[in-house]
Amino acid sequence: MCGIVGYIGEKEKRDFLLGGLKELEYRGYDSAGIAVLKEGEISSFKATGKLSNLVSKTEDFSSEGFGIGIGHTRWATHGKPTEANAHPHWGQFSYVIHNGIIENYKEIKEQFLPHIPFLSQTDTEVIVHLFEYFVNESTSGFEAFEKTVAHLHGAYAILLITQKEPDVIFFAKNAVPLILGRNNTGEIFFGSSDAPLIGFAKEVSYLEDGQYGFAKANVVSLFENKIAQNLHYKPLTHDKLFAQKDGYRYFMEKEIYEQSSVVTETLMGRIKGNEVVLDELAGMDVTGFNAIKICACGTSYHAGLAASYLFERLSKVRCSVEIASEFRYKEPLLDPKTLFIVISQSGETADTLEALKMAQKSGMPTLAICNVDNSSIVRTADATLLTRAGIEKGVASTKAFATQMMTLWLLSLYVGHHRNAIGTEKMNEEMKALLHIPLVLKVDEAIHEKLHRLSKRYLHGHGFFFIGRDIFFPLALEGALKLKEISYLHAEGYPAGEMKHGPIALADSELFTIALMPRTLLYDKIKSNVQELSARDSTLLVISPEPFELSDDFIQTHAHTHPMAEFFEMMVITQLLALEISIRLGNDVDMPRNLAKSVTVE
Ligand code: AGP
């Protein structure tokens, strides 16, 4: 998830672009760059690391007077966070910045650009070279740009400038946001969100998927499928923090609603036909190990626990899961024929990093499932699969967990396929379910409203049990952690089958039990567990596609045919439940007490 800004006008372009990128810092970045075209000359600057590095690099650069400019903060998906991979990317006479993933960049390179010397490892660079390829056979820059966009598959928000037409910014939008702003001085502004435009643009237009065009001072031409469109403007908010939250109350709420789109990015370029393609693992022999050990902390541990069911069920590989802080000191027996997988959103969790180093010292092949490229864990592991959740501002992890689960599910199918452990019919069934998940993750507003209403009943009591079976047991652990983290109420996740081995002694009307009752997995078993609790007067919130007459509260989910679809839908519900209870209690949802976003100490 990158951030892009653009500007046409008389203002000092460096200041506007860098100020705009600063407003996009919340989207996360590992490198940044700008390009300014003025009086026919293009000046470009790029820097890795903090935005301040780019500010320092450009402090002697002045760009007063009429001109155009583009700026970009990068969150790496293809290619390491290096200056060469930072945007803008350039050709002979043009520069481009891009947010999203061009799925068919390799095919474009092979078909149109076999002799072009690429300077970066990114998918983005094909855009500027393809544009320049078409310029040679087009009567205008726009015709070349239109041909370029027509060949792109995937998600993109693009700004492109060229010396061929020095007063024009070409733009295109598909599947990721791009906002165009204007004011009454004829200036034109672009941004990945409202934030960079506040204080400059008076009104904005939220471009739609498939729209593209070109902008000059005072004039914007918009097209869709080669047909001219009208731009619909609306007044721009003046509250920057409100804009960064995209109108949600908290970053955590925004990130729950973002899960559908970020999981779509997690999938980008990793599904070819009915096969999982993980280029990042090209150098890893996934048939060369005879077991998997997963190691992580907190929410990432819960993702690992859920994934262990998938590795044994789909990949037919024995899988164990460890809590990193325990693993480090238990004098574990480590086998070099075991693949060691660490899962970490931040890539900086001390216990997980040290566990990774222990595994490497013992000669185990290591793989990181991580959200931050160039983090300590990524730099240490033999290979990495990036989860592509974008920056997660809420301390309580939501979209990072969702993208970890998707990445691990993809990995279990990839390993199963390469080990001939999954037949074609089963693979087709899994792929169909997997591709449906972005839709499953779209928040059902009616369910959110119902959770808001019923949350008022759960503000006291002597505690919560979240119970589930199979992959819904790790989900129960995760639901309990979410609630604990942001409401400060006691909650624990438990295997539903274990309640009768002691915890059911706690059952009374003051004990709130959140029961995850999927229809596609062990329904009769979980149903009898819940009936045992109901018979002892426990207050029950049942989450299930099947109405359950003994529940005190009931959230009806959709009738899915695959357990993972039920898993992801129930995940959203437990996240929203924790959010609404925390809001009612007046807590700081995004910055809960005593917690840090990254636990870099033991
Ligand atoms: C999750 O909501 C928590 N913030 C915490 O448990 C977190 O998952 C844990 O600290 C691990 O962090 P990591 O994924 O960055 O390694």
Short mmCIF file of N, CA and C in Angstrom, two decimals, residues 136-194:
data_model
loop_
_atom_site.label_atom_id
_atom_site.label_comp_id
_atom_site.label_asym_id
_atom_site.label_seq_id
_atom_site.Cartn_x
_atom_site.Cartn_y
_atom_site.Cartn_z
N ASN A 136 5.92 6.16 -29.65
CA ASN A 136 6.52 6.14 -31.00
C ASN A 136 5.48 5.82 -32.07
N GLU A 137 4.32 5.24 -31.67
CA GLU A 137 3.31 4.91 -32.69
C GLU A 137 2.01 5.62 -32.41
N SER A 138 2.07 6.75 -31.67
CA SER A 138 0.83 7.46 -31.34
C SER A 138 0.92 8.92 -31.73
N THR A 139 -0.25 9.53 -31.92
CA THR A 139 -0.25 10.94 -32.34
C THR A 139 -0.23 11.88 -31.12
N SER A 140 -0.43 11.33 -29.93
CA SER A 140 -0.40 12.20 -28.75
C SER A 140 0.02 11.39 -27.53
N GLY A 141 0.42 12.09 -26.52
CA GLY A 141 0.78 11.43 -25.26
C GLY A 141 -0.42 10.70 -24.69
N PHE A 142 -1.60 11.31 -24.82
CA PHE A 142 -2.79 10.65 -24.26
C PHE A 142 -3.10 9.35 -25.00
N GLU A 143 -2.94 9.36 -26.32
CA GLU A 143 -3.20 8.11 -27.06
C GLU A 143 -2.24 7.01 -26.59
N ALA A 144 -0.99 7.38 -26.38
CA ALA A 144 0.00 6.39 -25.89
C ALA A 144 -0.37 5.93 -24.48
N PHE A 145 -0.82 6.87 -23.65
CA PHE A 145 -1.18 6.51 -22.28
C PHE A 145 -2.40 5.59 -22.26
N GLU A 146 -3.37 5.92 -23.12
CA GLU A 146 -4.59 5.10 -23.18
C GLU A 146 -4.25 3.66 -23.60
N LYS A 147 -3.33 3.54 -24.56
CA LYS A 147 -2.90 2.18 -24.99
C LYS A 147 -2.17 1.48 -23.85
N THR A 148 -1.36 2.23 -23.13
CA THR A 148 -0.62 1.64 -22.00
C THR A 148 -1.58 1.07 -20.98
N VAL A 149 -2.53 1.88 -20.53
CA VAL A 149 -3.47 1.45 -19.49
C VAL A 149 -4.28 0.24 -19.94
N ALA A 150 -4.59 0.22 -21.24
CA ALA A 150 -5.40 -0.90 -21.76
C ALA A 150 -4.67 -2.23 -21.61
N HIS A 151 -3.34 -2.19 -21.49
CA HIS A 151 -2.58 -3.44 -21.39
C HIS A 151 -2.28 -3.86 -19.96
N LEU A 152 -2.66 -3.02 -18.99
CA LEU A 152 -2.33 -3.31 -17.59
C LEU A 152 -3.41 -4.16 -16.95
N HIS A 153 -3.00 -5.23 -16.27
CA HIS A 153 -3.95 -6.04 -15.45
C HIS A 153 -3.53 -5.89 -13.99
N GLY A 154 -4.51 -5.71 -13.11
CA GLY A 154 -4.16 -5.64 -11.69
C GLY A 154 -4.70 -4.37 -11.06
N ALA A 155 -4.06 -3.97 -9.97
CA ALA A 155 -4.52 -2.81 -9.20
C ALA A 155 -3.55 -1.67 -9.46
N TYR A 156 -4.10 -0.48 -9.75
CA TYR A 156 -3.17 0.63 -9.96
C TYR A 156 -3.83 1.98 -9.73
N ALA A 157 -3.03 2.87 -9.16
CA ALA A 157 -3.28 4.32 -9.17
C ALA A 157 -1.98 4.88 -9.73
N ILE A 158 -2.07 5.48 -10.93
CA ILE A 158 -0.87 5.87 -11.67
C ILE A 158 -0.89 7.38 -11.93
N LEU A 159 0.28 8.01 -11.76
CA LEU A 159 0.51 9.37 -12.27
C LEU A 159 1.75 9.30 -13.15
N LEU A 160 1.65 9.84 -14.37
CA LEU A 160 2.78 9.78 -15.30
C LEU A 160 3.00 11.16 -15.91
N ILE A 161 4.26 11.60 -15.96
CA ILE A 161 4.59 12.88 -16.61
C ILE A 161 5.64 12.63 -17.69
N THR A 162 5.64 13.48 -18.71
CA THR A 162 6.57 13.27 -19.83
C THR A 162 7.01 14.60 -20.42
N GLN A 163 8.27 14.63 -20.84
CA GLN A 163 8.79 15.86 -21.45
C GLN A 163 8.11 16.14 -22.79
N LYS A 164 7.48 15.11 -23.35
CA LYS A 164 6.76 15.30 -24.62
C LYS A 164 5.59 16.27 -24.44
N GLU A 165 5.00 16.27 -23.24
CA GLU A 165 3.86 17.18 -22.96
C GLU A 165 4.03 17.72 -21.55
N PRO A 166 4.87 18.75 -21.38
CA PRO A 166 5.38 19.16 -20.07
C PRO A 166 4.37 19.84 -19.16
N ASP A 167 3.12 20.02 -19.63
CA ASP A 167 2.15 20.65 -18.71
C ASP A 167 1.01 19.70 -18.36
N VAL A 168 1.25 18.40 -18.62
CA VAL A 168 0.17 17.41 -18.44
C VAL A 168 0.56 16.33 -17.44
N ILE A 169 -0.40 15.95 -16.57
CA ILE A 169 -0.23 14.74 -15.74
C ILE A 169 -1.25 13.72 -16.26
N PHE A 170 -0.76 12.56 -16.69
CA PHE A 170 -1.65 11.46 -17.08
C PHE A 170 -1.96 10.64 -15.83
N PHE A 171 -3.21 10.18 -15.71
CA PHE A 171 -3.58 9.43 -14.51
C PHE A 171 -4.49 8.26 -14.87
N ALA A 172 -4.47 7.25 -14.01
CA ALA A 172 -5.36 6.08 -14.20
C ALA A 172 -5.62 5.45 -12.83
N LYS A 173 -6.82 4.86 -12.67
CA LYS A 173 -7.21 4.32 -11.38
C LYS A 173 -7.92 2.98 -11.53
N ASN A 174 -7.46 1.97 -10.80
CA ASN A 174 -8.19 0.70 -10.77
C ASN A 174 -7.92 -0.05 -9.47
N ALA A 175 -8.94 -0.25 -8.67
CA ALA A 175 -8.91 -1.11 -7.46
C ALA A 175 -8.19 -0.50 -6.27
N VAL A 176 -7.42 0.58 -6.48
CA VAL A 176 -6.84 1.27 -5.31
C VAL A 176 -7.20 2.76 -5.45
N PRO A 177 -7.27 3.51 -4.33
CA PRO A 177 -7.82 4.87 -4.41
C PRO A 177 -6.94 5.87 -5.13
N LEU A 178 -7.60 6.80 -5.83
CA LEU A 178 -6.93 7.96 -6.42
C LEU A 178 -7.94 9.10 -6.41
N ILE A 179 -7.53 10.20 -5.79
CA ILE A 179 -8.42 11.35 -5.64
C ILE A 179 -7.84 12.53 -6.40
N LEU A 180 -8.71 13.25 -7.10
CA LEU A 180 -8.29 14.43 -7.86
C LEU A 180 -8.94 15.65 -7.24
N GLY A 181 -8.15 16.70 -7.01
CA GLY A 181 -8.71 17.90 -6.37
C GLY A 181 -8.46 19.13 -7.23
N ARG A 182 -9.28 20.15 -6.97
CA ARG A 182 -9.08 21.41 -7.67
C ARG A 182 -9.47 22.56 -6.77
N ASN A 183 -9.00 23.77 -7.15
CA ASN A 183 -9.48 24.95 -6.42
C ASN A 183 -9.76 26.03 -7.46
N ASN A 184 -10.07 27.24 -6.97
CA ASN A 184 -10.52 28.24 -7.96
C ASN A 184 -9.36 29.03 -8.57
N THR A 185 -8.11 28.53 -8.36
CA THR A 185 -6.97 29.20 -9.02
C THR A 185 -6.50 28.40 -10.23
N GLY A 186 -7.22 27.30 -10.53
CA GLY A 186 -6.82 26.49 -11.69
C GLY A 186 -5.81 25.43 -11.34
N GLU A 187 -5.38 25.36 -10.04
CA GLU A 187 -4.41 24.32 -9.67
C GLU A 187 -5.11 22.96 -9.63
N ILE A 188 -4.36 21.91 -9.91
CA ILE A 188 -4.88 20.53 -9.87
C ILE A 188 -4.03 19.74 -8.88
N PHE A 189 -4.72 18.90 -8.09
CA PHE A 189 -4.02 18.12 -7.05
C PHE A 189 -4.42 16.64 -7.18
N PHE A 190 -3.49 15.76 -6.85
CA PHE A 190 -3.80 14.32 -6.79
C PHE A 190 -3.35 13.79 -5.44
N GLY A 191 -4.07 12.74 -4.96
CA GLY A 191 -3.65 12.10 -3.70
C GLY A 191 -4.23 10.70 -3.59
N SER A 192 -3.57 9.86 -2.80
CA SER A 192 -4.10 8.52 -2.54
C SER A 192 -5.25 8.60 -1.55
N SER A 193 -5.28 9.72 -0.81
CA SER A 193 -6.41 9.96 0.11
C SER A 193 -6.60 11.47 0.18
N ASP A 194 -7.60 11.87 0.95
CA ASP A 194 -7.89 13.32 1.06
C ASP A 194 -6.73 14.07 1.72
#
